């Protein structure tokens, strides 16, 4: 999964020859799972057609303040377009557009959207070499940088004027990777290792039977995806689960038993910044090592159970700088029990789910949690999708983690 997956990108195109490359740019973002909307300056239409861009972006393309071809003209809402975007990119950005952006001149829809934007804005300049090097242009670019806009470097090479030099817009795929690198470098968990346990564990009775539980692993997988979206290198230690995840920064390590989960957890705990134990680990395992299937005739009246290692309690006991988060699934005295676990297991936070909440918990797509930390009032959240719960959990973790690290 790419960093742009599910992201909304507003592409502003101004009138330079490099505009002919923008359909490829739109394609490159869409290939990464992004949604793209395009705003063009009127003069950019001399270099690339709105129809091409509407077709590749699968969205209407706007270039004027008023919706065209209408008996009852409508306002093309630049504010709505700007606020829709997770990222805005202006490519190619001509000297004229850069100068207008620097001076807050609102002479077309693209500039209006830029001036209304709240998201991170990238600019890919494209000019002839002398125009690019002109002190006035350099000053305008520096002003944009001061305003928080990310100005991409230009490439050196063959220019439309026939001259050779610096000023070429970067190739579409280079623009995408530049943005990707820039965004990931600034993500809050960039360079941090986040380790999670997820799913159930299966404790063997004999080679074909086991003691397990109904945990699907969904909450843990959603937390792993959120950690990766925040820039972390993620190790997801999963018990038997039908789920999988495809993300360059998530390594899934499959285990079956509590003992195996314990060993793998210890291995990855030392250099973890954050460890989240969301697995429904079996607390007991059969005290048998039957290597053959137990036959009906042999009789099977009793299973002796012995405790499994409490992974989270161990990690709490040996904790150094890790931010350690547990889960608690309770059916009565929920808050007191969760608070007790938080203290006993030396945790930095605990996520409480109650089996008493309808539609929440094991198996389903939704969860209703209360987030507890030492010496702080518990925070109760509404019933939400597990993906949305993962966002809430990491919002809370980051608030506390950023203070301690
Ligand atoms: N946990 C763990 N290893 C175990 C059991 C639990 O790491 N052997 C973790 C779970 O992943 C969860 C937390 O401990 O994050 C709470 O588990 P829970 O079973 O509710 O707590 P227990 O200590 O077993 O307490 P109780 O059975 O009394 O509820």
XYZ file of C-alpha atoms and ligand atoms in Angstrom:
434
model
C 0.000 0.000 0.000
C 1.337 3.421 -0.911
C 1.425 6.548 1.184
C -0.972 8.123 -1.317
C -3.489 5.330 -1.040
C -6.897 6.873 -0.281
C -5.433 10.401 -0.310
C -7.056 13.317 -2.115
C -4.765 15.299 -4.367
C -5.680 18.631 -5.911
C -3.525 19.192 -8.973
C -3.224 22.760 -10.234
C -1.913 23.132 -13.773
C -0.588 26.430 -15.076
C 0.306 27.385 -18.608
C 3.711 26.007 -19.500
C 4.766 23.435 -22.070
C 5.423 20.880 -19.307
C 1.630 20.759 -18.858
C 1.626 18.084 -21.570
C 3.111 15.708 -18.970
C 0.300 16.198 -16.444
C -1.969 13.349 -17.623
C 0.939 11.022 -16.742
C 1.225 12.751 -13.379
C -2.473 12.164 -12.693
C -2.017 8.509 -13.726
C 0.978 8.105 -11.403
C -1.058 9.305 -8.409
C -4.060 7.189 -9.324
C -1.817 4.125 -9.670
C -0.800 4.731 -6.047
C -4.448 4.682 -4.970
C -5.003 8.457 -4.748
C -8.023 10.419 -5.933
C -7.098 13.388 -8.115
C -9.038 16.533 -8.977
C -7.655 19.042 -11.431
C -7.864 22.829 -11.615
C -6.370 24.471 -14.714
C -5.461 28.060 -15.421
C -7.073 29.250 -18.666
C -3.720 29.400 -20.481
C -2.763 25.829 -19.531
C -5.555 24.638 -21.856
C -3.302 25.609 -24.776
C -0.939 22.808 -23.756
C -3.212 19.995 -22.548
C -6.962 19.496 -22.849
C -9.424 19.445 -19.955
C -11.038 16.409 -21.579
C -7.812 14.387 -21.310
C -7.415 15.354 -17.664
C -11.080 14.708 -16.837
C -10.752 11.281 -18.451
C -7.583 10.228 -16.666
C -8.625 11.708 -13.317
C -12.213 10.439 -13.634
C -13.335 13.757 -12.169
C -14.602 17.019 -13.655
C -11.890 19.567 -14.381
C -12.391 23.204 -13.408
C -10.774 26.337 -14.789
C -13.118 29.255 -14.163
C -14.975 30.729 -11.208
C -18.320 30.045 -12.851
C -19.486 26.636 -14.043
C -19.584 26.792 -17.830
C -22.290 25.537 -20.226
C -25.094 26.135 -17.769
C -28.312 28.098 -18.192
C -28.109 28.867 -14.520
C -24.422 29.495 -13.900
C -23.060 28.053 -10.682
C -20.089 29.101 -8.627
C -17.153 26.669 -8.814
C -16.464 26.584 -5.111
C -12.695 27.020 -4.774
C -12.932 26.832 -0.970
C -14.631 23.444 -1.070
C -12.038 22.200 -3.606
C -9.153 23.459 -1.477
C -10.482 21.994 1.767
C -11.209 18.672 0.056
C -7.502 18.107 -0.628
C -5.033 16.226 1.582
C -2.247 17.618 -0.617
C -2.150 20.276 -3.307
C 0.384 20.187 -6.116
C 0.906 22.906 -8.707
C 2.685 21.422 -11.692
C 3.866 22.910 -13.873
C 4.146 26.141 -11.911
C 5.023 29.017 -14.212
C 6.854 32.164 -13.170
C 3.528 34.021 -13.390
C 1.693 31.555 -11.126
C 4.560 31.433 -8.615
C 4.675 35.219 -8.473
C 0.885 35.453 -7.992
C 1.007 32.835 -5.250
C 3.787 34.739 -3.479
C 1.784 37.971 -3.621
C -1.656 36.498 -2.883
C -3.046 37.666 -6.236
C -6.317 35.892 -6.807
C -6.797 36.219 -10.545
C -7.942 32.694 -11.410
C -9.567 29.635 -9.835
C -6.230 27.889 -9.241
C -4.876 30.850 -7.263
C -8.125 31.173 -5.328
C -7.947 27.499 -4.370
C -4.284 27.849 -3.360
C -5.043 30.868 -1.168
C -7.882 28.944 0.514
C -5.894 25.756 1.040
C -5.209 24.323 4.489
C -3.205 21.292 3.361
C 0.474 20.944 2.499
C 1.178 22.549 -0.906
C 3.876 21.461 -3.362
C 5.044 23.452 -6.359
C 6.952 22.019 -9.322
C 8.373 25.009 -11.228
C 8.909 24.811 -14.975
C 10.660 27.626 -16.826
C 13.344 28.502 -19.235
C 16.794 28.736 -17.615
C 17.148 32.543 -17.467
C 13.591 33.048 -16.288
C 14.138 30.382 -13.612
C 17.392 31.960 -12.467
C 15.979 35.515 -12.498
C 16.362 37.060 -9.031
C 12.673 38.050 -9.016
C 11.619 34.431 -9.575
C 14.137 33.125 -7.036
C 12.796 35.657 -4.554
C 9.204 34.559 -5.192
C 10.161 30.910 -4.694
C 11.908 31.829 -1.447
C 8.754 33.672 -0.349
C 6.677 30.564 -1.052
C 9.120 28.475 0.997
C 8.744 30.997 3.824
C 4.976 30.554 3.550
C 5.393 26.803 4.089
C 5.035 25.750 0.447
C 7.374 22.958 -0.640
C 9.132 24.072 -3.825
C 10.538 21.133 -5.780
C 13.916 21.516 -7.435
C 13.934 21.725 -11.212
C 15.930 19.460 -13.485
C 18.748 20.381 -15.775
C 18.363 19.476 -19.433
C 16.864 20.268 -22.790
C 14.346 23.142 -22.611
C 11.483 24.030 -24.964
C 13.360 27.172 -26.027
C 16.114 24.979 -27.464
C 18.452 26.073 -24.696
C 20.095 23.681 -22.302
C 20.011 24.307 -18.549
C 18.151 24.282 -15.256
C 14.408 24.937 -15.203
C 12.797 21.741 -16.493
C 9.908 20.377 -14.472
C 10.740 17.051 -12.852
C 9.343 13.966 -14.573
C 5.910 12.876 -13.222
C 7.220 9.792 -11.398
C 10.048 11.863 -9.840
C 7.514 14.426 -8.599
C 5.513 11.622 -6.986
C 8.587 10.116 -5.286
C 9.833 13.536 -4.163
C 6.477 14.197 -2.505
C 6.392 10.697 -1.030
C 9.866 11.116 0.526
C 9.081 14.561 1.811
C 5.775 13.507 3.370
C 7.133 10.324 4.938
C 10.152 12.139 6.422
C 7.760 14.434 8.255
C 5.373 11.774 9.516
C 5.260 11.590 13.324
C 6.422 7.967 13.525
C 9.036 8.140 10.773
C 12.055 6.026 11.748
C 10.216 4.494 14.736
C 9.506 0.813 15.176
C 5.978 -0.113 16.237
C 5.342 -3.717 17.277
C 1.878 -5.185 17.702
C 0.377 -8.493 18.668
C -2.964 -9.398 17.105
C -5.487 -12.203 16.747
C -6.009 -15.266 18.894
C -3.539 -17.947 19.905
C -4.247 -21.643 19.430
C -3.079 -23.984 22.155
C -2.796 -27.550 20.949
C -4.560 -30.408 22.698
C -3.262 -32.845 20.109
C -2.114 -32.406 16.489
C -5.657 -31.617 15.261
C -7.454 -30.045 18.228
C -6.795 -26.833 20.016
C -8.121 -24.308 22.517
C -8.634 -20.942 20.871
C -10.981 -17.990 20.781
C -13.025 -15.928 18.322
C -10.642 -13.016 17.906
C -10.418 -12.090 14.207
C -7.316 -9.905 14.553
C -9.102 -6.987 12.825
C -8.338 -4.420 15.520
C -4.634 -5.296 15.481
C -4.442 -5.211 11.685
C -6.133 -1.789 11.615
C -3.706 -0.505 14.259
C -0.798 -1.814 12.182
C -2.090 0.022 9.091
C -2.498 3.244 11.066
C 1.031 2.959 12.489
C 2.394 2.475 8.964
C 0.376 5.456 7.695
C 2.039 7.516 10.420
C 5.419 6.499 9.036
C 6.414 3.671 11.390
C 8.231 0.471 10.524
C 5.675 -2.039 11.735
C 6.090 -5.583 13.010
C 2.724 -7.284 13.316
C 2.909 -10.511 15.302
C -0.306 -12.264 14.432
C -1.868 -15.402 15.803
C -3.975 -17.520 13.413
C -6.037 -15.014 11.428
C -7.551 -15.014 7.958
C -6.441 -11.421 7.488
C -3.478 -10.164 5.520
C -2.078 -6.737 4.777
C -0.055 -5.454 1.871
C 2.095 -2.522 2.922
C 5.798 -1.969 2.319
C 6.308 -0.944 5.966
C 4.383 -3.778 7.621
C 6.023 -7.136 8.258
C 3.567 -9.790 9.382
C 5.062 -12.541 11.529
C 2.687 -15.471 11.928
C 2.604 -17.520 15.121
C 0.194 -20.092 16.534
C 0.717 -20.357 20.256
C 1.159 -17.987 23.200
C 4.681 -19.358 23.695
C 5.614 -18.540 20.098
C 4.026 -15.074 20.380
C 6.032 -14.505 23.572
C 9.362 -15.426 21.932
C 8.789 -13.267 18.844
C 7.520 -10.356 20.988
C 10.665 -10.394 23.159
C 12.825 -10.442 20.066
C 11.231 -7.266 18.681
C 10.636 -5.414 21.947
C 14.151 -4.134 22.638
C 14.244 -1.529 19.879
C 10.487 -0.875 19.680
C 9.324 2.692 20.274
C 5.736 1.580 20.799
C 4.422 -1.911 21.590
C 0.693 -2.614 21.443
C -0.643 -5.930 22.715
C -4.019 -6.318 21.058
C -3.890 -10.112 20.784
C -6.416 -12.243 22.617
C -3.748 -14.519 24.030
C -4.930 -17.781 25.579
C -4.237 -17.560 29.306
C -3.967 -21.354 29.625
C -2.720 -24.202 27.509
C -3.306 -27.957 27.766
C -0.669 -29.745 29.797
C -0.214 -32.390 27.174
C 2.128 -32.980 24.360
C 0.129 -35.625 22.551
C 2.005 -36.181 19.327
C -0.776 -38.355 17.871
C -4.457 -37.602 17.583
C -6.233 -38.693 20.763
C -8.658 -41.442 19.723
C -12.268 -41.512 20.877
C -11.831 -45.006 22.287
C -8.920 -43.894 24.499
C -11.323 -41.620 26.360
C -10.905 -37.929 26.825
C -12.547 -36.857 30.041
C -10.203 -34.156 31.243
C -7.704 -31.602 29.995
C -5.212 -30.278 32.516
C -4.470 -26.633 31.881
C -1.308 -24.764 32.738
C -0.748 -20.993 32.412
C 0.824 -19.487 29.308
C 3.351 -16.688 29.731
C 1.713 -13.292 30.247
C 3.506 -11.517 27.416
C 2.330 -8.026 28.302
C 3.130 -8.390 32.014
C 6.656 -9.526 31.117
C 7.169 -6.604 28.720
C 5.892 -4.199 31.390
C 8.335 -5.628 33.918
C 11.369 -5.211 31.649
C 10.209 -1.918 30.087
C 12.851 0.708 29.362
C 11.867 3.485 26.937
C 9.087 1.657 25.102
C 5.563 3.076 25.160
C 3.556 0.024 26.152
C -0.149 -0.307 25.412
C -2.416 -3.163 26.440
C -5.974 -4.149 25.668
C -8.574 -5.249 28.166
C -11.754 -7.098 27.344
C -14.078 -6.955 30.314
C -17.620 -7.973 31.108
C -18.015 -6.415 34.582
C -16.433 -3.625 36.634
C -14.845 -2.632 33.325
C -13.070 0.575 34.362
C -11.742 -0.765 37.673
C -10.484 -3.963 36.058
C -8.809 -2.105 33.191
C -7.254 0.380 35.623
C -5.961 -2.565 37.663
C -4.334 -4.125 34.582
C -2.805 -0.782 33.616
C -1.037 -0.593 36.981
C -0.232 -4.301 37.449
C 1.305 -4.670 34.006
C 3.164 -1.318 34.197
C 1.511 0.032 31.034
C 1.515 3.524 29.551
C -2.049 3.072 28.354
C -4.785 0.480 28.104
C -7.629 0.224 25.600
C -10.772 -1.122 27.171
C -13.461 -2.872 25.155
C -16.545 -4.121 26.838
C -18.369 -7.219 25.692
C -21.493 -5.453 26.980
C -21.459 -3.017 24.041
C -23.708 -4.247 21.243
C -21.999 -4.462 17.772
C -18.536 -4.023 19.282
C -15.685 -6.416 19.886
C -14.583 -9.759 18.459
C -15.107 -10.479 14.794
C -17.126 -7.381 13.861
C -15.986 -4.301 11.978
C -16.785 -1.932 14.806
C -15.517 -1.263 18.263
C -16.339 0.987 21.192
C -13.404 1.760 23.393
C -12.373 3.648 26.475
C -8.753 4.795 26.584
C -7.057 4.833 29.996
C -3.700 6.262 31.022
C -2.086 6.613 34.443
C -3.307 9.651 36.416
C -5.680 10.824 33.671
C -9.432 10.676 33.299
C -10.534 7.787 31.036
C -11.627 8.890 27.552
C -14.719 7.120 26.229
C -15.215 7.010 22.454
C -18.339 6.357 20.388
C -18.978 3.119 18.514
C -16.847 3.370 15.342
C -15.264 1.250 12.641
C -12.087 -0.445 13.790
C -10.145 1.675 11.282
C -11.499 4.840 12.950
C -10.755 3.410 16.403
C -7.156 2.834 15.292
C -6.924 6.540 14.403
C -8.258 7.528 17.854
C -5.867 5.169 19.634
C -2.824 6.538 17.800
C -3.970 10.151 18.319
C -3.900 9.459 22.050
C -0.630 7.522 21.937
C 1.068 10.319 19.990
C -0.106 12.997 22.426
C 1.543 11.158 25.311
C 4.485 9.691 23.379
C 5.607 13.031 21.947
C 5.807 14.397 25.497
C 7.985 11.522 26.749
C 10.346 11.044 23.782
N -1.954 -10.636 27.290
C -0.715 -11.099 26.976
N -0.374 -12.378 27.294
C -1.239 -13.191 27.915
C -2.532 -12.711 28.241
C -2.867 -11.428 27.903
O 0.089 -10.371 26.404
N -0.894 -14.425 28.202
C -2.302 -9.232 26.984
C -3.406 -9.054 25.954
O -2.881 -8.966 24.651
C -4.047 -7.743 26.411
C -3.833 -7.741 27.905
O -2.794 -8.663 28.165
O -3.327 -6.642 25.903
C -5.047 -8.056 28.720
O -5.356 -9.367 28.656
P -6.443 -10.059 29.606
O -6.533 -11.478 29.199
O -7.701 -9.285 29.580
O -5.807 -9.838 31.009
P -5.410 -10.847 32.104
O -4.175 -10.358 32.722
O -5.303 -12.197 31.531
O -6.558 -10.713 33.169
P -7.998 -11.425 33.298
O -7.927 -12.792 32.721
O -8.200 -11.412 34.749
O -8.960 -10.539 32.581
